mmCIF file with all atom_site columns, C-alpha atoms in Angstrom:
data_model
loop_
_atom_site.group_PDB
_atom_site.id
_atom_site.type_symbol
_atom_site.label_atom_id
_atom_site.label_alt_id
_atom_site.label_comp_id
_atom_site.label_asym_id
_atom_site.label_entity_id
_atom_site.label_seq_id
_atom_site.pdbx_PDB_ins_code
_atom_site.Cartn_x
_atom_site.Cartn_y
_atom_site.Cartn_z
_atom_site.occupancy
_atom_site.B_iso_or_equiv
_atom_site.pdbx_formal_charge
_atom_site.auth_seq_id
_atom_site.auth_comp_id
_atom_site.auth_asym_id
_atom_site.auth_atom_id
_atom_site.pdbx_PDB_model_num
ATOM 1  C CA . ILE A 1 1  ? 93.924  103.767 96.048  1.00 45.00 ? 1  ILE A CA 1
ATOM 2  C CA . GLY A 1 2  ? 90.816  106.122 97.301  1.00 49.00 ? 2  GLY A CA 1
ATOM 3  C CA . ASN A 1 3  ? 88.564  103.326 97.888  1.00 43.00 ? 3  ASN A CA 1
ATOM 4  C CA . SER A 1 4  ? 90.265  100.310 97.410  1.00 48.00 ? 4  SER A CA 1
ATOM 5  C CA . ILE A 1 5  ? 91.471  100.998 101.013 1.00 51.00 ? 5  ILE A CA 1
ATOM 6  C CA . SER A 1 6  ? 88.328  101.254 102.776 1.00 47.00 ? 6  SER A CA 1
ATOM 7  C CA . ASN A 1 7  ? 87.252  98.075  100.321 1.00 44.00 ? 7  ASN A CA 1
ATOM 8  C CA . HIS A 1 8  ? 89.578  95.676  101.081 1.00 49.00 ? 8  HIS A CA 1
ATOM 9  C CA . ILE A 1 9  ? 90.602  95.949  104.659 1.00 47.00 ? 9  ILE A CA 1
ATOM 10 C CA . ALA A 1 10 ? 90.617  93.078  106.696 1.00 48.00 ? 10 ALA A CA 1
ATOM 11 C CA . VAL A 1 11 ? 92.510  93.331  110.142 1.00 47.00 ? 11 VAL A CA 1
ATOM 12 C CA . THR A 1 12 ? 94.076  89.900  111.032 1.00 46.00 ? 12 THR A CA 1
ATOM 13 C CA . GLN A 1 13 ? 96.059  88.949  114.676 1.00 44.00 ? 13 GLN A CA 1
ATOM 14 C CA . SER A 1 14 ? 99.413  89.764  115.536 1.00 43.00 ? 14 SER A CA 1
ATOM 15 C CA . PRO A 1 15 ? 102.256 89.090  113.071 1.00 42.00 ? 15 PRO A CA 1
ATOM 16 C CA . GLU A 1 16 ? 103.830 85.944  112.908 1.00 53.00 ? 16 GLU A CA 1
ATOM 17 C CA . GLU A 1 17 ? 107.168 85.514  114.313 1.00 75.00 ? 17 GLU A CA 1
ATOM 18 C CA . VAL A 1 18 ? 107.765 89.103  113.727 1.00 85.00 ? 18 VAL A CA 1
ATOM 19 C CA . SER A 1 19 ? 108.473 91.453  116.477 1.00 91.00 ? 19 SER A CA 1
ATOM 20 C CA . VAL A 1 20 ? 105.953 95.315  115.659 1.00 92.00 ? 20 VAL A CA 1
ATOM 21 C CA . PRO A 1 21 ? 105.859 97.859  117.482 1.00 94.00 ? 21 PRO A CA 1
ATOM 22 C CA . ASP A 1 22 ? 102.796 97.842  119.559 1.00 94.00 ? 22 ASP A CA 1
ATOM 23 C CA . LYS A 1 23 ? 101.156 100.749 117.708 1.00 95.00 ? 23 LYS A CA 1
ATOM 24 C CA . TYR A 1 24 ? 101.099 99.121  114.394 1.00 96.00 ? 24 TYR A CA 1
ATOM 25 C CA . GLU A 1 25 ? 98.245  96.275  113.738 1.00 96.00 ? 25 GLU A CA 1
ATOM 26 C CA . GLU A 1 26 ? 98.034  94.721  110.329 1.00 96.00 ? 26 GLU A CA 1
ATOM 27 C CA . VAL A 1 27 ? 95.750  95.289  107.873 1.00 97.00 ? 27 VAL A CA 1
ATOM 28 C CA . VAL A 1 28 ? 95.060  93.168  104.104 1.00 98.00 ? 28 VAL A CA 1
ATOM 29 C CA . ILE A 1 29 ? 94.790  94.626  101.678 1.00 97.00 ? 29 ILE A CA 1
ATOM 30 C CA . THR A 1 30 ? 94.062  93.005  97.746  1.00 98.00 ? 30 THR A CA 1
ATOM 31 C CA . ILE A 1 31 ? 96.210  95.002  95.559  1.00 98.00 ? 31 ILE A CA 1
ATOM 32 C CA . MET A 1 32 ? 94.319  97.045  92.131  1.00 98.00 ? 32 MET A CA 1
ATOM 33 C CA . GLU A 1 33 ? 95.218  98.153  89.889  1.00 97.00 ? 33 GLU A CA 1
ATOM 34 C CA . GLY A 1 34 ? 97.233  101.382 90.283  1.00 96.00 ? 34 GLY A CA 1
ATOM 35 C CA . ASP A 1 35 ? 98.293  100.580 93.995  1.00 97.00 ? 35 ASP A CA 1
ATOM 36 C CA . ARG A 1 36 ? 102.326 100.900 95.232  1.00 97.00 ? 36 ARG A CA 1
ATOM 37 C CA . ALA A 1 37 ? 103.085 99.752  98.806  1.00 98.00 ? 37 ALA A CA 1
ATOM 38 C CA . TRP A 1 38 ? 104.120 103.534 99.276  1.00 97.00 ? 38 TRP A CA 1
ATOM 39 C CA . ASN A 1 39 ? 101.047 105.361 98.780  1.00 97.00 ? 39 ASN A CA 1
ATOM 40 C CA . ILE A 1 40 ? 99.311  102.337 100.556 1.00 98.00 ? 40 ILE A CA 1
ATOM 41 C CA . GLN A 1 41 ? 101.152 102.519 103.559 1.00 98.00 ? 41 GLN A CA 1
ATOM 42 C CA . SER A 1 42 ? 101.630 106.204 103.882 1.00 98.00 ? 42 SER A CA 1
ATOM 43 C CA . ARG A 1 43 ? 97.309  105.928 104.075 1.00 97.00 ? 43 ARG A CA 1
ATOM 44 C CA . LEU A 1 44 ? 97.545  103.311 106.895 1.00 98.00 ? 44 LEU A CA 1
ATOM 45 C CA . THR A 1 45 ? 99.754  105.773 108.941 1.00 97.00 ? 45 THR A CA 1
ATOM 46 C CA . PRO A 1 46 ? 99.655  108.901 108.771 1.00 95.00 ? 46 PRO A CA 1
ATOM 47 C CA . ASN A 1 47 ? 102.025 111.116 110.088 1.00 93.00 ? 47 ASN A CA 1
ATOM 48 C CA . GLU A 1 48 ? 104.260 108.171 110.738 1.00 95.00 ? 48 GLU A CA 1
ATOM 49 C CA . ASP A 1 49 ? 107.649 107.020 109.154 1.00 96.00 ? 49 ASP A CA 1
ATOM 50 C CA . VAL A 1 50 ? 106.517 105.096 105.782 1.00 97.00 ? 50 VAL A CA 1
ATOM 51 C CA . ARG A 1 51 ? 110.270 103.219 105.648 1.00 97.00 ? 51 ARG A CA 1
ATOM 52 C CA . GLU A 1 52 ? 109.645 102.363 108.926 1.00 96.00 ? 52 GLU A CA 1
ATOM 53 C CA . ALA A 1 53 ? 106.456 101.309 108.490 1.00 97.00 ? 53 ALA A CA 1
ATOM 54 C CA . LEU A 1 54 ? 107.230 99.050  105.123 1.00 97.00 ? 54 LEU A CA 1
ATOM 55 C CA . TYR A 1 55 ? 110.107 97.716  106.745 1.00 97.00 ? 55 TYR A CA 1
ATOM 56 C CA . TYR A 1 56 ? 108.633 95.624  108.304 1.00 97.00 ? 56 TYR A CA 1
ATOM 57 C CA . VAL A 1 57 ? 106.083 95.685  105.428 1.00 97.00 ? 57 VAL A CA 1
ATOM 58 C CA . LYS A 1 58 ? 108.913 93.285  103.870 1.00 96.00 ? 58 LYS A CA 1
ATOM 59 C CA . LEU A 1 59 ? 109.737 91.061  107.366 1.00 96.00 ? 59 LEU A CA 1
ATOM 60 C CA . ILE A 1 60 ? 105.817 90.301  107.568 1.00 96.00 ? 60 ILE A CA 1
ATOM 61 C CA . ASN A 1 61 ? 105.104 89.122  104.071 1.00 96.00 ? 61 ASN A CA 1
ATOM 62 C CA . GLY A 1 62 ? 108.622 87.402  104.097 1.00 95.00 ? 62 GLY A CA 1
ATOM 63 C CA . LYS A 1 63 ? 109.679 89.481  100.091 1.00 95.00 ? 63 LYS A CA 1
ATOM 64 C CA . SER A 1 64 ? 109.385 93.502  98.839  1.00 95.00 ? 64 SER A CA 1
ATOM 65 C CA . VAL A 1 65 ? 106.764 95.240  97.900  1.00 96.00 ? 65 VAL A CA 1
ATOM 66 C CA . GLY A 1 66 ? 108.411 97.167  95.660  1.00 93.00 ? 66 GLY A CA 1
ATOM 67 C CA . ASN A 1 67 ? 106.932 94.986  92.649  1.00 93.00 ? 67 ASN A CA 1
ATOM 68 C CA . ILE A 1 68 ? 103.333 94.384  93.531  1.00 96.00 ? 68 ILE A CA 1
ATOM 69 C CA . GLN A 1 69 ? 100.816 93.241  91.459  1.00 96.00 ? 69 GLN A CA 1
ATOM 70 C CA . PRO A 1 70 ? 97.232  92.866  91.067  1.00 97.00 ? 70 PRO A CA 1
ATOM 71 C CA . GLY A 1 71 ? 95.253  90.750  93.029  1.00 98.00 ? 71 GLY A CA 1
ATOM 72 C CA . GLU A 1 72 ? 97.867  89.812  95.330  1.00 97.00 ? 72 GLU A CA 1
ATOM 73 C CA . GLU A 1 73 ? 96.869  90.128  98.893  1.00 97.00 ? 73 GLU A CA 1
ATOM 74 C CA . ILE A 1 74 ? 100.238 91.897  100.878 1.00 98.00 ? 74 ILE A CA 1
ATOM 75 C CA . VAL A 1 75 ? 100.098 92.981  104.551 1.00 97.00 ? 75 VAL A CA 1
ATOM 76 C CA . PHE A 1 76 ? 100.645 96.469  105.179 1.00 98.00 ? 76 PHE A CA 1
ATOM 77 C CA . LEU A 1 77 ? 100.597 97.919  108.861 1.00 97.00 ? 77 LEU A CA 1
ATOM 78 C CA . GLY A 1 78 ? 97.743  100.484 110.880 1.00 97.00 ? 78 GLY A CA 1
ATOM 79 C CA . LEU A 1 79 ? 97.646  102.295 113.562 1.00 96.00 ? 79 LEU A CA 1
ATOM 80 C CA . ALA A 1 80 ? 96.466  100.265 116.719 1.00 93.00 ? 80 ALA A CA 1
ATOM 81 C CA . ASN A 1 81 ? 93.053  101.669 118.307 1.00 85.00 ? 81 ASN A CA 1
ATOM 82 C CA . LYS A 1 82 ? 94.548  101.138 122.186 1.00 64.00 ? 82 LYS A CA 1
#
């Protein structure tokens, strides 16, 4: 992932119709070659349960993120600065 996260982040508003804990905020990531959902999410939410965050990521995107493809824009979760 390296620099792909910092180069492709766009923070959006609160999740649509999905109730996500307040500690998170949406982060739109453009998937690059070699990116994996687990790696992206673990960098966005260090010291958090990646499984919990990916559960909400699946709900927000309306699909599994186990097989993401380069060029896709996927909403992940970052830690909200509150």
